[in-house]
Short mmCIF file of N, CA and C in Angstrom, two decimals:
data_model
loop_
_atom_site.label_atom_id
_atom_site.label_comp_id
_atom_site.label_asym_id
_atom_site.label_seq_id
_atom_site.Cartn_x
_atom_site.Cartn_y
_atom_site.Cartn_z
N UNK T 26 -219.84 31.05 -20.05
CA UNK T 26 -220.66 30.32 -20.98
C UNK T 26 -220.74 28.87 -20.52
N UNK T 27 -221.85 28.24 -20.19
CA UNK T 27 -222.04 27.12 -19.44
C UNK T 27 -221.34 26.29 -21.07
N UNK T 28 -221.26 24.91 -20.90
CA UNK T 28 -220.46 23.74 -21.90
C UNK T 28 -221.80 23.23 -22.36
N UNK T 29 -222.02 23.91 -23.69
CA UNK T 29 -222.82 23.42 -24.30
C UNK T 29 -222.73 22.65 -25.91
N UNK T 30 -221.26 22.55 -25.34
CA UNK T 30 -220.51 21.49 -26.70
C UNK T 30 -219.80 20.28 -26.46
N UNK T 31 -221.25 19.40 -26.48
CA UNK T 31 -220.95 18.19 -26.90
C UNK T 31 -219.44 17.16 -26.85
N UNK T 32 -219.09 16.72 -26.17
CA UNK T 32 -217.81 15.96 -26.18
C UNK T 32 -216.57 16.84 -26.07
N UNK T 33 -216.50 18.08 -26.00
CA UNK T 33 -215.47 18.75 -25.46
C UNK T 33 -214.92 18.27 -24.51
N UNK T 34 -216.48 18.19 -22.93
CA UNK T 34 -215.38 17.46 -21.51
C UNK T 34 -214.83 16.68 -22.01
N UNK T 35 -215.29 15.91 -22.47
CA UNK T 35 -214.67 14.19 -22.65
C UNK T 35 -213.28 14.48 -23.29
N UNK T 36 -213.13 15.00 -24.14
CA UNK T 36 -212.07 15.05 -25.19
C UNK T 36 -210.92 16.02 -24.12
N UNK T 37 -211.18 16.93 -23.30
CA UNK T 37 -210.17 17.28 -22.61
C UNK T 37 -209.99 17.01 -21.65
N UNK T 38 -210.60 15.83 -21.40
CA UNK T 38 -210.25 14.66 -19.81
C UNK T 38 -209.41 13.63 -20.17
N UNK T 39 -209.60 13.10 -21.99
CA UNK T 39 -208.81 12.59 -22.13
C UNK T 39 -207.67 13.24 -22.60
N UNK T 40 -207.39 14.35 -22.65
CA UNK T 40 -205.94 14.90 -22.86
C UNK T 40 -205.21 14.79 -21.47
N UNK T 41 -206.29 14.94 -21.00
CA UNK T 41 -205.72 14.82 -19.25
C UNK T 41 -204.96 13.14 -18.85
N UNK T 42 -205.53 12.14 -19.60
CA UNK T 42 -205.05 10.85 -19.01
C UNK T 42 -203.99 10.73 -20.33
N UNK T 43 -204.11 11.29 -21.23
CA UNK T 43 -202.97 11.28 -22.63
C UNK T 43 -201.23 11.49 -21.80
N UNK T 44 -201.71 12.66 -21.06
CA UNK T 44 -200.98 13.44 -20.39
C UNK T 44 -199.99 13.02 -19.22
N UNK T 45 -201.53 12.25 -18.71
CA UNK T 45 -200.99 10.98 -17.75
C UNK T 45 -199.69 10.21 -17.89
N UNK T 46 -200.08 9.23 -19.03
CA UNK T 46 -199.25 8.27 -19.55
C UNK T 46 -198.29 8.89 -19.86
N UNK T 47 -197.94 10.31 -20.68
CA UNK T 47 -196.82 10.67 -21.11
C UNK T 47 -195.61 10.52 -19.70
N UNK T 48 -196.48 11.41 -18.85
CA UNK T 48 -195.50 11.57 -17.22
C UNK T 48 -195.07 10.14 -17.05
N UNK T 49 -195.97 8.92 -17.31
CA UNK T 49 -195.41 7.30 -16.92
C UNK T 49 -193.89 7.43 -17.68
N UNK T 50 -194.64 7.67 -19.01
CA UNK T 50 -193.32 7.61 -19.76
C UNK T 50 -192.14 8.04 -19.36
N UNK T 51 -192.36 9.34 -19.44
CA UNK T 51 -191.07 10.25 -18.97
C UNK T 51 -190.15 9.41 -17.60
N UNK T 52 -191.11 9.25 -16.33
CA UNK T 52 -190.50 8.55 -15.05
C UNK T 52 -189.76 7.52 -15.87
N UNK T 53 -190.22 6.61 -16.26
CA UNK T 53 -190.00 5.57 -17.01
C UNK T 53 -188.13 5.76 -17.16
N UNK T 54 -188.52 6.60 -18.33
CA UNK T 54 -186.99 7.01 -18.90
C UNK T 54 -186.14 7.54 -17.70
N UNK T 55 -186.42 8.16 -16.68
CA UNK T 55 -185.59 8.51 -15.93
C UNK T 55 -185.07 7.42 -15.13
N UNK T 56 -185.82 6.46 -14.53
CA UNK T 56 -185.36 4.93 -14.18
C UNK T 56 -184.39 4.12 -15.28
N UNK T 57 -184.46 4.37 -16.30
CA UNK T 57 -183.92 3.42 -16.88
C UNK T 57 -182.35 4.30 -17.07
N UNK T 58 -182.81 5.59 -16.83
CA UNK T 58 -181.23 6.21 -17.00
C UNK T 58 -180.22 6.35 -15.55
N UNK T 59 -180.98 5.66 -14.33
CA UNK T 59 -180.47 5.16 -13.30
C UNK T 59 -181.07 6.41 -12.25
N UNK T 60 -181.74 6.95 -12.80
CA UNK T 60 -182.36 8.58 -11.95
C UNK T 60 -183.32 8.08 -11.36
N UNK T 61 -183.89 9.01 -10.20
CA UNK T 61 -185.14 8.70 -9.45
C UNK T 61 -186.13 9.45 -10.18
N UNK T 62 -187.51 8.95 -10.30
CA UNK T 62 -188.07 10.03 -11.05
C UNK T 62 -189.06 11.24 -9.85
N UNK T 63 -189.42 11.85 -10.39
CA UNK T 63 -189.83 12.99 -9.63
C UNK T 63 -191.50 12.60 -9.01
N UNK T 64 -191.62 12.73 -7.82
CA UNK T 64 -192.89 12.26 -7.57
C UNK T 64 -193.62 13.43 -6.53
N UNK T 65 -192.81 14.58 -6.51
CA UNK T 65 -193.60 15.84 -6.50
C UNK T 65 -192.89 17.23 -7.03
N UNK T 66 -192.98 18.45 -6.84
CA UNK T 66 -191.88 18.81 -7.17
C UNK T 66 -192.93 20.03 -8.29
N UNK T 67 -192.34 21.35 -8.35
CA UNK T 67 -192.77 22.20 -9.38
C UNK T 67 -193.31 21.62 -10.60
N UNK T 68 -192.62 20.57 -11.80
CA UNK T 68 -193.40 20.26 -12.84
C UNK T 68 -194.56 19.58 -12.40
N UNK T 69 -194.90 18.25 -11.42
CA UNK T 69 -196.01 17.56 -11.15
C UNK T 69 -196.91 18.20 -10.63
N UNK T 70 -196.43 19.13 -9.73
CA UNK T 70 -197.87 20.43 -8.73
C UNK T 70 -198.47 21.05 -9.79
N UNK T 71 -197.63 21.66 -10.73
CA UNK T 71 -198.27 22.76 -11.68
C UNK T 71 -199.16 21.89 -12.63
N UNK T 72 -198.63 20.57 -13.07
CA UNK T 72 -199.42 19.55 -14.22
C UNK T 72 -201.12 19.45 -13.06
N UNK T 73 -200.97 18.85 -12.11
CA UNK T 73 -201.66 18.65 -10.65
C UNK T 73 -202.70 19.61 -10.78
N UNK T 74 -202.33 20.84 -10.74
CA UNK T 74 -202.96 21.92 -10.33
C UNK T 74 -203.59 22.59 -11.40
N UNK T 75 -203.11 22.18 -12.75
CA UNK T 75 -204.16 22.85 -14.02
C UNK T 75 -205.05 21.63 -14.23
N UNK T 76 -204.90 20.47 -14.33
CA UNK T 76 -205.35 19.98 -14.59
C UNK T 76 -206.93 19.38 -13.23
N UNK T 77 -206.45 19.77 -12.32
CA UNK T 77 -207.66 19.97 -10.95
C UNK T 77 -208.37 21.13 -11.36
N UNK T 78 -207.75 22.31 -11.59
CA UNK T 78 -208.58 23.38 -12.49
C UNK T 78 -209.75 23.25 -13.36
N UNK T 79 -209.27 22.40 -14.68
CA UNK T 79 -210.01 21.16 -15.82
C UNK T 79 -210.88 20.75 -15.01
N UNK T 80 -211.02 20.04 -13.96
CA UNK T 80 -212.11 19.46 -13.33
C UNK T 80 -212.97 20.54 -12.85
N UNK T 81 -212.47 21.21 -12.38
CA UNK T 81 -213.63 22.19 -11.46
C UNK T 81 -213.91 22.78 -12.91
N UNK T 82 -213.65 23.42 -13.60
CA UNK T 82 -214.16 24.04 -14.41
C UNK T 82 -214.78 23.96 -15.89
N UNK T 83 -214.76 22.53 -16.38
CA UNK T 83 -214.99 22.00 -17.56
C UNK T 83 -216.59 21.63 -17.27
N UNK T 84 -217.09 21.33 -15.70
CA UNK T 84 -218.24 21.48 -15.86
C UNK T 84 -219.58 22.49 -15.45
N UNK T 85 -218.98 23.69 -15.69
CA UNK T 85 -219.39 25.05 -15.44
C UNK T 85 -219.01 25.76 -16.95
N UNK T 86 -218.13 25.92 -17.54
CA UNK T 86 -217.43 26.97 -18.17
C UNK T 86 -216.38 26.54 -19.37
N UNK T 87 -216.87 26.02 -20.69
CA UNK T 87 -216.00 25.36 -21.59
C UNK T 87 -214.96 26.13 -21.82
N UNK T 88 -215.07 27.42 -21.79
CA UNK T 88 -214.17 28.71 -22.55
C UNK T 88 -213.30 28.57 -21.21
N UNK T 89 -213.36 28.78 -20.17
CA UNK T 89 -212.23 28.46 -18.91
C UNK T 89 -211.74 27.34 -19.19
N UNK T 90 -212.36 26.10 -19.30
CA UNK T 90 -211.48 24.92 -19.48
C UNK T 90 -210.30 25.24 -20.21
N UNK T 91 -210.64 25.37 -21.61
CA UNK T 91 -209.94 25.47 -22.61
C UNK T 91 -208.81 26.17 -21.88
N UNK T 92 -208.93 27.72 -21.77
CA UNK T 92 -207.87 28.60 -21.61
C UNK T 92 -206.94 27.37 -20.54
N UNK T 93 -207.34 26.90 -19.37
CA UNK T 93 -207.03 26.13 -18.15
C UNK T 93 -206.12 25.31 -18.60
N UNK T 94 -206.87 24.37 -19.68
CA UNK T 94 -205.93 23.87 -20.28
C UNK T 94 -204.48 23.48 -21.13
N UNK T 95 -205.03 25.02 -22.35
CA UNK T 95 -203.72 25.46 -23.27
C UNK T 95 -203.18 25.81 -21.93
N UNK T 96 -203.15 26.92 -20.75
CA UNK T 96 -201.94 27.57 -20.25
C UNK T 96 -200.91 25.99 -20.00
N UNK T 97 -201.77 24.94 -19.10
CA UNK T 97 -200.75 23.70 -18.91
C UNK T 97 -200.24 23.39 -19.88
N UNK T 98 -200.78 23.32 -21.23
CA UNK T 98 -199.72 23.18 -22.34
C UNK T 98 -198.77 23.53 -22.49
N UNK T 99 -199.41 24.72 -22.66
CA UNK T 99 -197.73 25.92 -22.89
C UNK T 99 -197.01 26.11 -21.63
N UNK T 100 -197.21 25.53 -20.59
CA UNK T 100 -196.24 25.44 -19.62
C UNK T 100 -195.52 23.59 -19.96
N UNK T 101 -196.35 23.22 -20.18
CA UNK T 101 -195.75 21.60 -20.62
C UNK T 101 -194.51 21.82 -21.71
N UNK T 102 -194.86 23.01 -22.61
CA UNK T 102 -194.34 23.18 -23.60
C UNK T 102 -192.75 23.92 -23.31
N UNK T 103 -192.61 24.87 -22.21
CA UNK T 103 -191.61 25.17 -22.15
C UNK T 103 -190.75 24.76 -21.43
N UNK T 104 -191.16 23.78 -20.94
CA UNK T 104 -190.27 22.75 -19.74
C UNK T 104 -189.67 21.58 -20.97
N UNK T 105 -190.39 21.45 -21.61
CA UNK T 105 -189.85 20.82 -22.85
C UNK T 105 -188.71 21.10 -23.49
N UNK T 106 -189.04 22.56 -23.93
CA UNK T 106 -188.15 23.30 -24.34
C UNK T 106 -186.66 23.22 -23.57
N UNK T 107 -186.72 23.76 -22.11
CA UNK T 107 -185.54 23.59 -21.42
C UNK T 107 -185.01 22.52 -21.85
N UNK T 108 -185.87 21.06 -21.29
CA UNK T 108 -185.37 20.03 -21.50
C UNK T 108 -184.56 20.05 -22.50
N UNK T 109 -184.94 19.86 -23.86
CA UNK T 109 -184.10 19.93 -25.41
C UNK T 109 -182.87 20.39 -25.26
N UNK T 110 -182.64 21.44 -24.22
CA UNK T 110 -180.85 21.77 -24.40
C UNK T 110 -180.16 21.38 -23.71
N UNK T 111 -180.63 20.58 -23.24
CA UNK T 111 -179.41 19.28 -22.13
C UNK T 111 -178.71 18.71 -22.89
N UNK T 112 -177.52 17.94 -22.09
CA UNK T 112 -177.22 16.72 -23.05
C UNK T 112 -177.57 15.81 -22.87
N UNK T 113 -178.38 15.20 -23.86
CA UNK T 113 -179.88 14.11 -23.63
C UNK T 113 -178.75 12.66 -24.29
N UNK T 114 -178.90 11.42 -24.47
CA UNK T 114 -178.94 10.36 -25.09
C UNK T 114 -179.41 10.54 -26.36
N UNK T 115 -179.87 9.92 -27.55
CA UNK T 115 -180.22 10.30 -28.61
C UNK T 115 -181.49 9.59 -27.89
N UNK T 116 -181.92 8.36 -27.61
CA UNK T 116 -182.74 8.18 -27.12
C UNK T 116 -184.10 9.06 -26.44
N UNK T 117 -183.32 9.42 -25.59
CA UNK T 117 -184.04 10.56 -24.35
C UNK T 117 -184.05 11.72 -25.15
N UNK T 118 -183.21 12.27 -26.38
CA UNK T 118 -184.05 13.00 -27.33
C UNK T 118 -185.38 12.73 -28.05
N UNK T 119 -185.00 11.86 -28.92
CA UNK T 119 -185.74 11.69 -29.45
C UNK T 119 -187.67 11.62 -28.62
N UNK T 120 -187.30 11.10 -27.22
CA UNK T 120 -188.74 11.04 -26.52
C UNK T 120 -189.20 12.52 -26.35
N UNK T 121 -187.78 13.28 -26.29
CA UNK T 121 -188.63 14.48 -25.79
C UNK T 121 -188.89 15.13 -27.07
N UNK T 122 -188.59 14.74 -28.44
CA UNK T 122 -188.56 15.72 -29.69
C UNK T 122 -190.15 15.42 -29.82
N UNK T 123 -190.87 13.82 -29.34
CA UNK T 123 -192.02 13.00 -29.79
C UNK T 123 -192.65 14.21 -29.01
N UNK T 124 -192.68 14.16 -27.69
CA UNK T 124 -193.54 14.64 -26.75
C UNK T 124 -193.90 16.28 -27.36
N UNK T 125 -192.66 16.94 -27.65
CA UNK T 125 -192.59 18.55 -28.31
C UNK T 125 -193.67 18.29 -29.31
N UNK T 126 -193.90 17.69 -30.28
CA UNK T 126 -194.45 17.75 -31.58
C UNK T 126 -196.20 17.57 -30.70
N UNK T 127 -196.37 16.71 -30.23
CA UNK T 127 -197.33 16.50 -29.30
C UNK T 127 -198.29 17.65 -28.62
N UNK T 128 -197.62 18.20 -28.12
CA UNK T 128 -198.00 19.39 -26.69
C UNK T 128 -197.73 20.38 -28.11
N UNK T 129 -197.17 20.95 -29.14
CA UNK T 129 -197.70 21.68 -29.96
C UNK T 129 -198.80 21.95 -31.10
N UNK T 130 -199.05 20.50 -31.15
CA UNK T 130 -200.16 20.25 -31.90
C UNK T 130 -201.49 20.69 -30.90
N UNK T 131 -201.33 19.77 -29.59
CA UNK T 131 -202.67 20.49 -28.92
C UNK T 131 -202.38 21.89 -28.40
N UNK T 132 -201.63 22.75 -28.55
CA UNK T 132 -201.51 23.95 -28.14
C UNK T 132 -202.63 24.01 -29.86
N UNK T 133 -202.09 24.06 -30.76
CA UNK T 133 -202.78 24.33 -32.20
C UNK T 133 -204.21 24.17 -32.17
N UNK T 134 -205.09 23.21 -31.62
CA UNK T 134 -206.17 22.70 -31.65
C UNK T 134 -206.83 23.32 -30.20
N UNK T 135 -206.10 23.62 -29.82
CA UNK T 135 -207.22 24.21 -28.42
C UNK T 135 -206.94 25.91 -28.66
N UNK T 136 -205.97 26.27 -29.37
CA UNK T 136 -206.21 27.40 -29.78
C UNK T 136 -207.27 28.03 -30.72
N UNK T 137 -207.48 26.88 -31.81
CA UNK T 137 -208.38 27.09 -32.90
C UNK T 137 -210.11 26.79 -31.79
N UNK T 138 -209.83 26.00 -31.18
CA UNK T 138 -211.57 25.40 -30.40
C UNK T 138 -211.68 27.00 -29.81
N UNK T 139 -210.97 27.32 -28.83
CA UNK T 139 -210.73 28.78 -28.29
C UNK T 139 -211.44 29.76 -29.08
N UNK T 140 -210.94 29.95 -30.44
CA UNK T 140 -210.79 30.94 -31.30
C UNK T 140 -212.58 30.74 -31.59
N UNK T 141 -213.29 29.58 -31.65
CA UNK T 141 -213.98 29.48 -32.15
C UNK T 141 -215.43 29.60 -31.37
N UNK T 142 -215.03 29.62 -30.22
CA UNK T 142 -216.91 29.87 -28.99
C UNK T 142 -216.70 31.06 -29.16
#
């Protein structure tokens, strides 16, 4: 189905730079906890690689985007998950409890857009 809805790209390009900043963040926290942060590596290829997906395909095929997209979620989502059972700082919890609530809400909303072409 070619993208014949209106501000969709836009709105999931900017999940894409939302997404962005979160990863600043995250590095962020890993510097400040004296860690190097990761600058390739399974989580960044796979973020990399759905989200290059998003490009090729958001302007051909809204219903691919979407799916393209939630799967990076729900892979965002269970790396999250791992994360949570470390032993975090309360700090470095709390960023990752923000980020969880985050990446489940747009799992919620790109499920319902999904549900709805």
């Amino acid at each position: 189905m070619p993208d014949e809805n209106n501000g969709l790209k836009e709105t999931l390009l900017e999940l894409h730079d939302y997404r962005n900043g979160e990863r600043e963040v995250i590095q962020d926290r890993v510097i400040a906890l004296g860690g190097q942060p990761a600058t390739m590596g399974e989580a960044l290829g796979t973020g990399h690689r759905t989200f290059t997906a998003l490009r090729t395909a958001v302007d051909d095929d809204t219903e691919v985007a979407i799916e393209e997209v939630l799967r990076g979620e729900e892979y965002i989502r269970d790396e999250l998950a791992k994360a949570a059972k470390a032993d975090l700082t309360p700090q470095t919890a709390a960023l990752i409890g923000k980020l969880q609530v985050s990446v489940n809400a747009e799992i919620a909303r790109l499920k319902k857009t999904d549900q709805a072409l």
